[in-house]
CSV table of C-alpha atoms and ligand atoms in Angstrom, one decimal:
chain,number,residue,atom,x,y,z
A,1,UNK,CA,74.7,114.9,111.7
A,2,UNK,CA,76.8,112.0,110.6
A,3,UNK,CA,75.9,108.4,111.7
A,4,UNK,CA,78.9,106.2,112.5
A,5,UNK,CA,79.3,103.7,109.6
A,6,UNK,CA,81.0,100.4,110.1
A,7,UNK,CA,82.7,99.0,107.0
A,8,UNK,CA,83.9,95.4,106.8
A,9,UNK,CA,86.8,94.9,104.5
A,10,UNK,CA,88.5,91.8,103.2
A,11,UNK,CA,92.0,91.9,104.5
A,12,UNK,CA,94.7,92.3,101.8
A,13,UNK,CA,94.6,93.8,98.4
A,14,UNK,CA,90.8,94.5,98.4
A,15,UNK,CA,91.2,96.5,101.6
A,16,UNK,CA,94.2,98.4,100.3
A,17,UNK,CA,92.4,99.4,97.1
A,18,UNK,CA,89.4,100.5,99.1
A,19,UNK,CA,91.6,102.7,101.2
A,20,UNK,CA,93.0,104.2,98.0
A,21,UNK,CA,89.5,105.2,97.0
A,22,UNK,CA,88.6,106.5,100.5
A,23,UNK,CA,91.8,108.6,100.6
A,24,UNK,CA,91.0,110.1,97.3
A,25,UNK,CA,87.7,111.2,98.9
A,26,UNK,CA,89.8,113.0,101.6
A,27,UNK,CA,89.4,110.3,104.3
A,28,UNK,CA,92.5,109.6,106.4
A,29,UNK,CA,93.1,105.8,106.3
A,30,UNK,CA,96.6,105.8,107.9
A,31,UNK,CA,95.3,103.9,111.0
A,32,UNK,CA,93.4,101.1,109.2
A,33,UNK,CA,96.2,100.7,106.7
A,34,UNK,CA,98.6,99.9,109.5
A,35,UNK,CA,96.4,98.1,112.0
A,36,UNK,CA,99.0,96.0,113.8
A,37,UNK,CA,96.9,93.4,115.7
A,38,UNK,CA,94.0,95.8,116.2
A,39,UNK,CA,90.8,94.5,114.6
A,40,UNK,CA,88.5,97.5,115.0
A,41,UNK,CA,89.9,100.7,113.6
A,42,UNK,CA,88.1,104.0,114.2
A,43,UNK,CA,88.5,107.1,112.1
A,44,UNK,CA,86.4,109.6,114.1
A,45,UNK,CA,87.1,112.5,111.7
A,46,UNK,CA,85.1,110.6,109.1
A,47,UNK,CA,82.6,108.9,111.4
A,48,UNK,CA,83.9,105.6,110.1
A,49,UNK,CA,84.8,102.3,111.8
A,50,UNK,CA,86.7,99.6,109.9
A,51,UNK,CA,86.8,95.9,110.7
A,52,UNK,CA,89.4,93.9,108.8
A,53,UNK,CA,88.2,90.3,108.3
A,54,UNK,CA,88.7,87.2,106.1
A,55,UNK,CA,87.0,87.7,102.7
A,56,UNK,CA,84.4,84.9,103.3
A,57,UNK,CA,83.4,86.6,106.6
A,58,UNK,CA,82.5,90.0,105.0
A,59,UNK,CA,79.0,89.0,103.9
A,60,UNK,CA,78.3,87.5,107.4
A,61,UNK,CA,79.1,90.8,109.2
A,62,UNK,CA,77.1,92.8,106.8
A,63,UNK,CA,74.1,90.4,106.7
A,64,UNK,CA,74.0,90.5,110.6
A,65,UNK,CA,74.1,94.3,110.5
A,66,UNK,CA,77.2,94.7,112.7
A,67,UNK,CA,78.8,96.2,109.6
A,68,UNK,CA,76.7,98.7,107.5
A,69,UNK,CA,78.9,98.3,104.4
A,70,UNK,CA,81.3,95.8,103.1
A,71,UNK,CA,83.8,95.4,100.2
A,72,UNK,CA,84.2,91.9,98.9
A,73,UNK,CA,84.8,90.0,95.7
A,74,UNK,CA,81.7,89.0,93.6
A,75,UNK,CA,83.0,85.3,93.9
A,76,UNK,CA,82.7,85.4,97.7
A,77,UNK,CA,79.3,87.1,97.5
A,78,UNK,CA,77.9,84.5,95.1
A,79,UNK,CA,79.3,81.7,97.3
A,80,UNK,CA,77.8,83.2,100.5
A,81,UNK,CA,74.4,83.6,98.9
A,82,UNK,CA,73.2,86.1,101.5
A,83,UNK,CA,70.5,88.7,100.9
A,84,UNK,CA,72.8,91.7,100.7
A,85,UNK,CA,72.2,94.8,98.7
A,86,UNK,CA,74.9,95.1,96.1
A,87,UNK,CA,75.3,98.8,95.3
A,88,UNK,CA,78.5,99.3,93.3
A,89,UNK,CA,80.9,97.4,91.2
A,90,UNK,CA,84.2,99.0,92.3
A,91,UNK,CA,86.1,97.7,89.3
A,92,UNK,CA,89.3,96.6,91.1
A,93,UNK,CA,90.2,93.0,92.0
A,94,UNK,CA,89.2,91.9,88.5
A,95,UNK,CA,89.5,88.2,87.6
A,96,UNK,CA,87.3,85.3,86.3
A,97,UNK,CA,85.7,82.4,88.0
A,98,UNK,CA,86.5,79.5,85.8
A,99,UNK,CA,86.3,75.7,85.4
A,100,UNK,CA,89.8,74.6,84.6
A,101,UNK,CA,91.6,71.3,84.0
A,102,UNK,CA,93.4,69.3,81.4
A,103,UNK,CA,92.4,70.0,77.8
A,104,UNK,CA,89.1,68.3,76.9
A,105,UNK,CA,88.4,67.6,80.6
A,106,UNK,CA,90.3,64.3,80.5
A,107,UNK,CA,92.5,63.8,83.5
A,108,UNK,CA,95.4,61.7,82.3
A,109,UNK,CA,96.4,60.8,85.9
A,110,UNK,CA,93.3,59.0,87.2
A,111,UNK,CA,89.7,58.0,86.4
A,112,UNK,CA,86.9,58.6,89.0
A,113,UNK,CA,83.5,56.9,89.0
A,114,UNK,CA,81.9,60.3,89.6
A,115,UNK,CA,83.2,63.5,88.0
A,116,UNK,CA,85.1,65.3,90.7
A,117,UNK,CA,85.4,69.1,91.1
A,118,UNK,CA,87.9,70.6,93.5
A,119,UNK,CA,87.0,74.1,94.7
A,120,UNK,CA,86.9,76.7,97.4
A,121,UNK,CA,83.4,77.4,96.1
A,122,UNK,CA,81.1,74.4,96.7
A,123,UNK,CA,77.8,76.2,96.4
A,124,UNK,CA,78.8,77.8,93.1
A,125,UNK,CA,80.0,74.5,91.8
A,126,UNK,CA,76.8,72.7,92.8
A,127,UNK,CA,74.7,75.4,91.0
A,128,UNK,CA,76.9,75.4,87.9
A,129,UNK,CA,76.8,71.6,87.4
A,130,UNK,CA,73.2,71.5,88.6
A,131,UNK,CA,72.2,73.8,85.7
A,132,UNK,CA,74.0,71.4,83.3
A,133,UNK,CA,72.2,68.4,84.9
A,134,UNK,CA,75.6,66.8,85.7
A,135,UNK,CA,76.2,64.7,88.8
A,136,UNK,CA,79.4,65.6,90.4
A,137,UNK,CA,81.4,65.1,93.6
A,138,UNK,CA,82.7,68.2,95.2
A,139,UNK,CA,86.1,68.1,96.9
A,140,UNK,CA,86.4,71.2,99.0
A,141,UNK,CA,89.9,72.7,99.3
A,142,UNK,CA,91.0,76.0,100.8
A,143,UNK,CA,94.1,76.8,98.7
A,144,UNK,CA,96.4,75.7,95.9
A,145,UNK,CA,93.2,74.2,94.3
A,146,UNK,CA,95.2,73.6,91.0
A,147,UNK,CA,96.8,70.6,92.8
A,148,UNK,CA,93.5,68.8,92.5
A,149,UNK,CA,93.8,67.6,88.9
A,150,UNK,CA,97.6,67.6,88.9
A,151,UNK,CA,97.8,65.1,91.7
A,152,UNK,CA,94.8,63.1,90.6
A,153,UNK,CA,92.4,64.2,93.4
A,154,UNK,CA,89.9,65.7,91.0
A,155,UNK,CA,89.0,66.0,87.3
A,156,UNK,CA,88.6,69.7,87.2
A,157,UNK,CA,88.7,72.8,89.5
A,158,UNK,CA,86.4,75.7,89.8
A,159,UNK,CA,88.5,78.6,90.9
A,160,UNK,CA,89.5,82.2,90.2
A,161,UNK,CA,91.9,82.9,87.4
A,162,UNK,CA,93.6,86.2,87.3
A,163,UNK,CA,96.7,86.2,85.1
A,164,UNK,CA,96.4,82.5,84.2
A,165,UNK,CA,100.0,81.9,85.4
A,166,UNK,CA,99.1,79.3,88.0
A,167,UNK,CA,97.1,77.2,85.5
A,168,UNK,CA,99.9,77.5,82.9
A,169,UNK,CA,102.6,76.5,85.3
A,170,UNK,CA,100.7,73.4,86.2
A,171,UNK,CA,99.7,72.3,82.6
A,172,UNK,CA,96.0,73.2,83.1
A,173,UNK,CA,93.8,75.5,81.0
A,174,UNK,CA,90.4,77.3,81.3
A,175,UNK,CA,87.6,75.0,80.1
A,176,UNK,CA,84.7,77.4,80.8
A,177,UNK,CA,84.1,80.8,82.3
A,178,UNK,CA,81.5,80.8,85.1
A,179,UNK,CA,81.4,84.6,85.6
A,180,UNK,CA,83.6,87.7,85.8
A,181,UNK,CA,84.6,88.8,89.2
A,182,UNK,CA,85.5,92.2,90.7
A,183,UNK,CA,85.2,94.0,94.1
A,184,UNK,CA,81.6,94.9,95.1
A,185,UNK,CA,80.3,97.4,97.7
A,186,UNK,CA,77.5,95.7,99.6
A,187,UNK,CA,75.1,97.2,102.2
A,188,UNK,CA,73.0,96.0,105.0
A,189,UNK,CA,69.4,96.6,104.0
A,190,UNK,CA,68.3,98.0,107.4
A,191,UNK,CA,71.3,100.4,107.5
A,192,UNK,CA,70.2,101.8,104.2
A,193,UNK,CA,67.0,102.9,105.8
A,194,UNK,CA,68.1,103.8,109.4
A,195,UNK,CA,71.3,105.6,108.3
A,196,UNK,CA,70.0,106.7,105.0
A,197,UNK,CA,71.9,110.1,104.6
A,198,UNK,CA,75.3,108.8,105.7
A,199,UNK,CA,75.0,105.7,103.7
A,200,UNK,CA,74.0,107.6,100.6
A,201,UNK,CA,76.9,110.0,101.1
A,202,UNK,CA,79.4,107.2,101.3
A,203,UNK,CA,77.9,105.4,98.3
A,204,UNK,CA,77.9,108.6,96.2
A,205,UNK,CA,81.5,109.4,97.3
A,206,UNK,CA,82.8,106.0,96.2
A,207,UNK,CA,80.7,106.2,93.0
A,208,UNK,CA,82.3,109.5,92.1
A,209,UNK,CA,85.7,107.9,92.3
A,210,UNK,CA,84.9,105.3,89.7
A,211,UNK,CA,86.5,106.0,86.4
B,1,PRP,C1,94.4,82.4,93.7
B,1,PRP,C2,93.6,81.3,92.9
B,1,PRP,C3,94.5,80.7,92.0
B,1,PRP,C4,95.5,81.9,91.7
B,1,PRP,C5,95.1,82.5,90.3
B,1,PRP,O1,95.0,81.8,94.7
B,1,PRP,O2,93.0,80.4,93.8
B,1,PRP,O3,95.3,79.7,92.6
B,1,PRP,O4,95.2,82.9,92.7
B,1,PRP,O5,95.9,83.6,90.0
B,1,PRP,P1,96.7,83.6,88.6
B,1,PRP,O6,95.7,83.3,87.5
B,1,PRP,O7,97.2,85.0,88.5
B,1,PRP,O8,97.8,82.6,88.6
B,1,PRP,P2,95.8,82.6,95.8
B,1,PRP,O9,97.0,83.3,95.3
B,1,PRP,O10,94.8,83.5,96.5
B,1,PRP,O11,96.2,81.4,96.8
B,1,PRP,P3,95.6,80.1,97.3
B,1,PRP,O12,95.8,79.1,96.1
B,1,PRP,O13,96.4,79.6,98.4
B,1,PRP,O14,94.1,80.3,97.5
């Protein structure tokens, strides 16, 4: 007897790479790969239901138990700070969470009374500078964060760096690495107990795909 498992996936590359792994396990992902405007995608042959959501919403769905499993970047998980059970590092989506800015942290364009950090990750930034005992002002942005120092809005950024091309193109560089990032499989703690066998089968299946 297979329980129906609901999986929350971050729309885009992380979802596509999750489908690659599931297909290698013999699960037909043709419907969730091409969802159109449909938000809930059922694959009855595998007792699976997918919901495709914004990355930052994946921890919310799993924490509330409306999704049993989720695939999301370690950066998003750290920022969300929810009590989820992280079961696997899936390896893909690898990048680094970094502090970046002009060399030696000096912003040639402007001086601020309080050191300013532009970021999509206010909680991580608060923790990072809190550990250093530094007082900062957080400027929350939702994209093109590199603009912060370039245009004089902030001194540095805390953001993900993948190839480093965006930093380079804007005259910025990595000043410190906060942590490495990759896609993680997370589980709802209650589902792990109530749907134990099905959850374990899925976790083991994905684990067997890891190189
Ligand atoms: C991400 C990130 C950096 C860039 C890093 O932005 O916020 O801007 O990718 O990648 P790179 O090191 O390979 O240049 P994304 O492309 O998701 O768009 P956004 O800036 O609108 O968030």
